[in-house]
Amino acid sequence: MGTPSMHVSESPEDPFALGRGVSAVLDDQGVVVGWSARAQELLGYPAGEVIGRAWQDLLVDPRDLPVVRSVVVDAMKAGGWFGVLPVRHRDGHRVEMGLRARAVTREAGGQEWLLVGAPAAEVIAWQRDRALLDGLYRRSPVGLVTYDPNRRVIRVNRAVEKASGVPAEVLAGRRPREFMVDEDAGTQDERVRHVLETGEPLIFTEQSARARHDPGRERIVSVSAFRMEDPSGRVLGVAETIEDVTDRHRARRRLALLNEASARIGTSLDVAQTARELAEVVVDGLADYCSVDLLKPVTLGDEPVAGTAVQLLRAAFSPAEHRLPFREGDVVPLLPESPQARCLAERRPILEGLLSLRPEWYAMDRRRIEIALGLGVHSLIAVPLLARGLVLGVVSLWRSRSSEPFEDDDATVAQELSSRAAVCIDNARRFTQQQSAALTLQRSLLPSAASDLPAVEVACRYLPASGEPGIGGDWFDVIPLSGARVALVVGDMVGHGIHAAASMGRLRAAARTLASLDLEPDEVVARLDDLVSLLAAEREAIADGNPSAIDQVLGATCLYATYDPVSQRCSLARAGHPAPVVATPDGEVTVLDLPAGPPLGLGGLPFETYDLHLPEGSLLALYTNGLLEARDGDVDAALENLRACLTHATEPLDHTCRTVVEALLPKDHLPIDDIALLIARTRVLPPEDVASWQLPLEATAAARARELATAKLTEWGLTELAFTTELVASELVTNAYRYAAGPVTLRLIRTHCLICEVSDTSHTSPHLRRALSTDEGGRGLFLVAQLTERWGTRYTHDGKTVWTEQPLPREVR
């Protein structure tokens, strides 16, 4: 017979089972008295050759005899033995056999030995499997649970017993719902049922497994399961291996939280919004409640100063809780005994794992203690918000009721979240500071309010941008001109921030200066174009090759219009700016098709003046492109909305401005670009308030001017101004007689002041000069300047006009 096979099946049966193992019976002298067929099969000896012979003479090689005798002695002393011995096969080769010997006492007296054996390889494999099974139930760190076909627990190993805190004998015979919380037990039971019914294994599936007796303790397990069947295919139940992966799950969750925080915190450059984002992220993955309290200067955009008194403002709290004593914006008392105060003083996180053991954990009034107890808070982490070495505030994380207390790892994550948020809050603070400075600068440069002018009634709106680019360079102005006329200006400086606001101020000042020269609109725009080109060149010179510095300036658009309430003539010129809209009293609304002109700063390109006649009560709407692009960027639709809002030209202008903004700006949204809106309603001076005469250019013209002026002032009831006006008119007409050619026109206008104008065909500029005591002349304009409030010269295509203004007596204003 050949050597027995050493193959071991995946699930070997008991090699000593009846019919599988070798069996023999020895008397008390070691003589074989019984021999099985299986023994003959494995060892080659038929029963006839063995029975009646001493087993050691037949079955033991002489070389192995000392070892065998030693085993026999030990077995006799112990009454039994189990182990591996070499046995001689009938053909002479050795066979390693696993043997089990047991002493048996017969009823008739005497003792026999029962030997049961099997090939050593099978015995060793069987022992290994038994050791593995024993290890799984007694020593394995991985949990093992077996279920019967009714999904009841058959047996659990010690790892499950230890993790659950429930004795194994108590778990036997129960369903998951009897020792797990309902939500987790439902998931577990459903998965066991699926494996039972389908036979599909479950592989490393993570699930929550909170115990019913300790529902607040988080426990995440990785479960693998398979269906148990007997050789005939009958379902015996389900076996599950369970590994506690709570720590790994928490670590993965913390990493995911940090990754999520990068996307969710700092989406805007708004301090309060960033604080709310931090609170919401913390509550979603780390705490039950979170409050963010910032130092008051931080909420205002200022940099906190070390050593000053600390005043905290509640910036955010999540989730919303009506029982809290503090709302967003409220001052939060900070006492030295509180963890928050310690956190700020020591500039490190403070972890209070069990607040119930520390009644002094939060030094507060009785009401706040009651609220905290009502919320069930029991654990706290206070983390400072630090950025660039500055303390910006403190974040408080709370856990309540059934949640587990905070651990050191939670404090580490909270500190990382707070560090990232602090940088975002500091960026938002600095942006707010710059935004506030730019807005303050811009508003200081814009007209505070439109004065009451004889030419127009005006209303305006300025809405600063709320987006991240910051305040832009939009501007408007209403400039009184000579002859009761007015100039209306709207412009938009390219760029955002302080540079744009400062450049806007320079451009507005230049526009006012040019307007005072009474230039035509195209000439004003052309000179503004020169100024912007000059500013751009200066900026490029100091930029030192930094493209971003160059881009901060410069380019602008502008619309400049003048209106004369006497002639009702409106003249406009624009440089790349949106066209104005005119609404006449009869309800007709028109977008003026005036020449667009290039934007300011391109240089060398011409501009054109567009003239039109405006009936009394017409509306002239000037605006920047932010108004048209505020809602979805659809300029055509915005223009239609603007036209519709201007249809009712007789409504109060403030109401019209409000209607335009509400119609074109999305509801409850601040504009992403600056918006400047200026609406003017034209007025016409009554004919009785204007008097004009053409005088011949002769020596008697000055006397005639005095007569006409005195008569008209007497008619108007302004006799107090007659002497001064006679002198002014006489001096101006005399100058025209001496230095000009052609006819001279004298005009008096009564508005909020008395205007006296003398026009001639000369373009010679009059100017003041200091006359010597021996000079016979040269004092005329000096006298005019001394006797009037303002005077000046404006030029037209036909010549020039010298004008003066005198305030009306108080009783007739």
PDB file of N, CA, C and O in Angstrom, residues 337-375:
ATOM      1  N   GLU A 337     -13.602  84.034  34.388  1.00  0.00           N
ATOM      2  CA  GLU A 337     -13.665  82.624  34.757  1.00  0.00           C
ATOM      3  C   GLU A 337     -14.095  81.719  33.609  1.00  0.00           C
ATOM      4  O   GLU A 337     -13.986  80.500  33.701  1.00  0.00           O
ATOM      5  N   SER A 338     -14.597  82.291  32.550  1.00  0.00           N
ATOM      6  CA  SER A 338     -15.157  81.478  31.479  1.00  0.00           C
ATOM      7  C   SER A 338     -14.068  80.850  30.624  1.00  0.00           C
ATOM      8  O   SER A 338     -12.971  81.404  30.480  1.00  0.00           O
ATOM      9  N   PRO A 339     -14.340  79.669  30.029  1.00  0.00           N
ATOM     10  CA  PRO A 339     -13.370  79.060  29.099  1.00  0.00           C
ATOM     11  C   PRO A 339     -13.037  79.965  27.923  1.00  0.00           C
ATOM     12  O   PRO A 339     -11.920  79.962  27.430  1.00  0.00           O
ATOM     13  N   GLN A 340     -14.041  80.745  27.471  1.00  0.00           N
ATOM     14  CA  GLN A 340     -13.785  81.640  26.343  1.00  0.00           C
ATOM     15  C   GLN A 340     -12.744  82.705  26.696  1.00  0.00           C
ATOM     16  O   GLN A 340     -11.872  83.028  25.886  1.00  0.00           O
ATOM     17  N   ALA A 341     -12.837  83.244  27.912  1.00  0.00           N
ATOM     18  CA  ALA A 341     -11.861  84.244  28.340  1.00  0.00           C
ATOM     19  C   ALA A 341     -10.469  83.625  28.450  1.00  0.00           C
ATOM     20  O   ALA A 341      -9.467  84.217  28.030  1.00  0.00           O
ATOM     21  N   ARG A 342     -10.396  82.411  28.999  1.00  0.00           N
ATOM     22  CA  ARG A 342      -9.112  81.724  29.089  1.00  0.00           C
ATOM     23  C   ARG A 342      -8.551  81.427  27.703  1.00  0.00           C
ATOM     24  O   ARG A 342      -7.349  81.539  27.447  1.00  0.00           O
ATOM     25  N   CYS A 343      -9.442  81.037  26.821  1.00  0.00           N
ATOM     26  CA  CYS A 343      -9.035  80.726  25.449  1.00  0.00           C
ATOM     27  C   CYS A 343      -8.409  81.949  24.780  1.00  0.00           C
ATOM     28  O   CYS A 343      -7.358  81.860  24.140  1.00  0.00           O
ATOM     29  N   LEU A 344      -9.038  83.114  24.932  1.00  0.00           N
ATOM     30  CA  LEU A 344      -8.509  84.329  24.329  1.00  0.00           C
ATOM     31  C   LEU A 344      -7.216  84.768  25.006  1.00  0.00           C
ATOM     32  O   LEU A 344      -6.285  85.238  24.344  1.00  0.00           O
ATOM     33  N   ALA A 345      -7.160  84.625  26.336  1.00  0.00           N
ATOM     34  CA  ALA A 345      -5.972  85.063  27.060  1.00  0.00           C
ATOM     35  C   ALA A 345      -4.768  84.183  26.748  1.00  0.00           C
ATOM     36  O   ALA A 345      -3.649  84.669  26.579  1.00  0.00           O
ATOM     37  N   GLU A 346      -4.988  82.853  26.681  1.00  0.00           N
ATOM     38  CA  GLU A 346      -3.899  81.913  26.460  1.00  0.00           C
ATOM     39  C   GLU A 346      -3.662  81.615  24.988  1.00  0.00           C
ATOM     40  O   GLU A 346      -2.702  80.950  24.628  1.00  0.00           O
ATOM     41  N   ARG A 347      -4.602  82.076  24.113  1.00  0.00           N
ATOM     42  CA  ARG A 347      -4.476  81.900  22.658  1.00  0.00           C
ATOM     43  C   ARG A 347      -4.325  80.430  22.279  1.00  0.00           C
ATOM     44  O   ARG A 347      -3.513  80.068  21.417  1.00  0.00           O
ATOM     45  N   ARG A 348      -5.115  79.576  22.917  1.00  0.00           N
ATOM     46  CA  ARG A 348      -5.092  78.142  22.613  1.00  0.00           C
ATOM     47  C   ARG A 348      -6.487  77.567  22.868  1.00  0.00           C
ATOM     48  O   ARG A 348      -7.307  78.154  23.596  1.00  0.00           O
ATOM     49  N   PRO A 349      -6.782  76.401  22.277  1.00  0.00           N
ATOM     50  CA  PRO A 349      -8.096  75.784  22.512  1.00  0.00           C
ATOM     51  C   PRO A 349      -8.251  75.344  23.964  1.00  0.00           C
ATOM     52  O   PRO A 349      -7.302  74.901  24.605  1.00  0.00           O
ATOM     53  N   ILE A 350      -9.467  75.451  24.465  1.00  0.00           N
ATOM     54  CA  ILE A 350      -9.819  74.982  25.805  1.00  0.00           C
ATOM     55  C   ILE A 350     -10.880  73.901  25.646  1.00  0.00           C
ATOM     56  O   ILE A 350     -11.942  74.142  25.062  1.00  0.00           O
ATOM     57  N   LEU A 351     -10.570  72.698  26.135  1.00  0.00           N
ATOM     58  CA  LEU A 351     -11.491  71.560  26.042  1.00  0.00           C
ATOM     59  C   LEU A 351     -12.071  71.277  27.420  1.00  0.00           C
ATOM     60  O   LEU A 351     -11.330  71.036  28.375  1.00  0.00           O
ATOM     61  N   GLU A 352     -13.389  71.339  27.515  1.00  0.00           N
ATOM     62  CA  GLU A 352     -14.099  70.958  28.739  1.00  0.00           C
ATOM     63  C   GLU A 352     -14.930  69.730  28.384  1.00  0.00           C
ATOM     64  O   GLU A 352     -16.033  69.837  27.854  1.00  0.00           O
ATOM     65  N   GLY A 353     -14.365  68.534  28.659  1.00  0.00           N
ATOM     66  CA  GLY A 353     -15.015  67.303  28.231  1.00  0.00           C
ATOM     67  C   GLY A 353     -16.346  67.058  28.907  1.00  0.00           C
ATOM     68  O   GLY A 353     -17.325  66.663  28.270  1.00  0.00           O
ATOM     69  N   LEU A 354     -16.415  67.260  30.212  1.00  0.00           N
ATOM     70  CA  LEU A 354     -17.650  67.027  30.968  1.00  0.00           C
ATOM     71  C   LEU A 354     -17.959  68.271  31.778  1.00  0.00           C
ATOM     72  O   LEU A 354     -17.431  68.467  32.871  1.00  0.00           O
ATOM     73  N   LEU A 355     -18.831  69.093  31.235  1.00  0.00           N
ATOM     74  CA  LEU A 355     -19.159  70.335  31.916  1.00  0.00           C
ATOM     75  C   LEU A 355     -19.927  70.094  33.213  1.00  0.00           C
ATOM     76  O   LEU A 355     -19.857  70.894  34.139  1.00  0.00           O
ATOM     77  N   SER A 356     -20.645  68.983  33.288  1.00  0.00           N
ATOM     78  CA  SER A 356     -21.438  68.712  34.484  1.00  0.00           C
ATOM     79  C   SER A 356     -20.551  68.537  35.712  1.00  0.00           C
ATOM     80  O   SER A 356     -20.988  68.719  36.837  1.00  0.00           O
ATOM     81  N   LEU A 357     -19.284  68.160  35.472  1.00  0.00           N
ATOM     82  CA  LEU A 357     -18.357  67.997  36.589  1.00  0.00           C
ATOM     83  C   LEU A 357     -17.681  69.312  36.958  1.00  0.00           C
ATOM     84  O   LEU A 357     -16.940  69.368  37.938  1.00  0.00           O
ATOM     85  N   ARG A 358     -17.923  70.363  36.145  1.00  0.00           N
ATOM     86  CA  ARG A 358     -17.286  71.649  36.400  1.00  0.00           C
ATOM     87  C   ARG A 358     -18.358  72.727  36.449  1.00  0.00           C
ATOM     88  O   ARG A 358     -18.639  73.412  35.459  1.00  0.00           O
ATOM     89  N   PRO A 359     -19.044  72.890  37.556  1.00  0.00           N
ATOM     90  CA  PRO A 359     -20.134  73.868  37.604  1.00  0.00           C
ATOM     91  C   PRO A 359     -19.679  75.290  37.351  1.00  0.00           C
ATOM     92  O   PRO A 359     -20.474  76.150  37.023  1.00  0.00           O
ATOM     93  N   GLU A 360     -18.384  75.550  37.499  1.00  0.00           N
ATOM     94  CA  GLU A 360     -17.875  76.901  37.276  1.00  0.00           C
ATOM     95  C   GLU A 360     -17.415  77.095  35.838  1.00  0.00           C
ATOM     96  O   GLU A 360     -16.774  78.097  35.510  1.00  0.00           O
ATOM     97  N   TRP A 361     -17.742  76.139  34.943  1.00  0.00           N
ATOM     98  CA  TRP A 361     -17.222  76.178  33.576  1.00  0.00           C
ATOM     99  C   TRP A 361     -17.605  77.441  32.836  1.00  0.00           C
ATOM    100  O   TRP A 361     -16.912  77.895  31.957  1.00  0.00           O
ATOM    101  N   TYR A 362     -18.699  78.041  33.156  1.00  0.00           N
ATOM    102  CA  TYR A 362     -19.111  79.238  32.422  1.00  0.00           C
ATOM    103  C   TYR A 362     -19.689  80.230  33.411  1.00  0.00           C
ATOM    104  O   TYR A 362     -20.779  80.007  33.934  1.00  0.00           O
ATOM    105  N   ALA A 363     -18.937  81.246  33.734  1.00  0.00           N
ATOM    106  CA  ALA A 363     -19.378  82.225  34.721  1.00  0.00           C
ATOM    107  C   ALA A 363     -20.417  83.129  34.074  1.00  0.00           C
ATOM    108  O   ALA A 363     -20.101  84.005  33.293  1.00  0.00           O
ATOM    109  N   MET A 364     -21.655  82.887  34.368  1.00  0.00           N
ATOM    110  CA  MET A 364     -22.729  83.634  33.732  1.00  0.00           C
ATOM    111  C   MET A 364     -23.867  83.821  34.736  1.00  0.00           C
ATOM    112  O   MET A 364     -23.857  83.252  35.832  1.00  0.00           O
ATOM    113  N   ASP A 365     -24.836  84.592  34.340  1.00  0.00           N
ATOM    114  CA  ASP A 365     -25.953  84.814  35.244  1.00  0.00           C
ATOM    115  C   ASP A 365     -26.842  83.579  35.298  1.00  0.00           C
ATOM    116  O   ASP A 365     -26.706  82.650  34.500  1.00  0.00           O
ATOM    117  N   ARG A 366     -27.760  83.589  36.238  1.00  0.00           N
ATOM    118  CA  ARG A 366     -28.598  82.418  36.491  1.00  0.00           C
ATOM    119  C   ARG A 366     -29.420  82.026  35.261  1.00  0.00           C
ATOM    120  O   ARG A 366     -29.560  80.846  34.952  1.00  0.00           O
ATOM    121  N   ARG A 367     -29.911  83.027  34.547  1.00  0.00           N
ATOM    122  CA  ARG A 367     -30.744  82.748  33.378  1.00  0.00           C
ATOM    123  C   ARG A 367     -29.955  81.986  32.315  1.00  0.00           C
ATOM    124  O   ARG A 367     -30.456  81.033  31.726  1.00  0.00           O
ATOM    125  N   ARG A 368     -28.727  82.361  32.070  1.00  0.00           N
ATOM    126  CA  ARG A 368     -27.923  81.699  31.047  1.00  0.00           C
ATOM    127  C   ARG A 368     -27.589  80.273  31.461  1.00  0.00           C
ATOM    128  O   ARG A 368     -27.507  79.368  30.629  1.00  0.00           O
ATOM    129  N   ILE A 369     -27.395  80.044  32.769  1.00  0.00           N
ATOM    130  CA  ILE A 369     -27.143  78.685  33.248  1.00  0.00           C
ATOM    131  C   ILE A 369     -28.365  77.807  32.987  1.00  0.00           C
ATOM    132  O   ILE A 369     -28.260  76.669  32.524  1.00  0.00           O
ATOM    133  N   GLU A 370     -29.540  78.348  33.258  1.00  0.00           N
ATOM    134  CA  GLU A 370     -30.768  77.575  33.038  1.00  0.00           C
ATOM    135  C   GLU A 370     -30.960  77.240  31.567  1.00  0.00           C
ATOM    136  O   GLU A 370     -31.388  76.137  31.217  1.00  0.00           O
ATOM    137  N   ILE A 371     -30.642  78.184  30.694  1.00  0.00           N
ATOM    138  CA  ILE A 371     -30.775  77.928  29.253  1.00  0.00           C
ATOM    139  C   ILE A 371     -29.812  76.835  28.825  1.00  0.00           C
ATOM    140  O   ILE A 371     -30.164  75.921  28.069  1.00  0.00           O
ATOM    141  N   ALA A 372     -28.568  76.904  29.302  1.00  0.00           N
ATOM    142  CA  ALA A 372     -27.578  75.887  28.940  1.00  0.00           C
ATOM    143  C   ALA A 372     -28.023  74.509  29.414  1.00  0.00           C
ATOM    144  O   ALA A 372     -27.910  73.518  28.679  1.00  0.00           O
ATOM    145  N   LEU A 373     -28.538  74.439  30.645  1.00  0.00           N
ATOM    146  CA  LEU A 373     -29.006  73.150  31.154  1.00  0.00           C
ATOM    147  C   LEU A 373     -30.215  72.662  30.362  1.00  0.00           C
ATOM    148  O   LEU A 373     -30.365  71.467  30.117  1.00  0.00           O
ATOM    149  N   GLY A 374     -31.071  73.601  29.952  1.00  0.00           N
ATOM    150  CA  GLY A 374     -32.240  73.215  29.163  1.00  0.00           C
ATOM    151  C   GLY A 374     -31.864  72.652  27.814  1.00  0.00           C
ATOM    152  O   GLY A 374     -32.534  71.770  27.281  1.00  0.00           O
ATOM    153  N   LEU A 375     -30.794  73.151  27.252  1.00  0.00           N
ATOM    154  CA  LEU A 375     -30.314  72.622  25.969  1.00  0.00           C
ATOM    155  C   LEU A 375     -29.558  71.315  26.150  1.00  0.00           C
ATOM    156  O   LEU A 375     -29.245  70.643  25.167  1.00  0.00           O
TER     157      LEU A 375
END
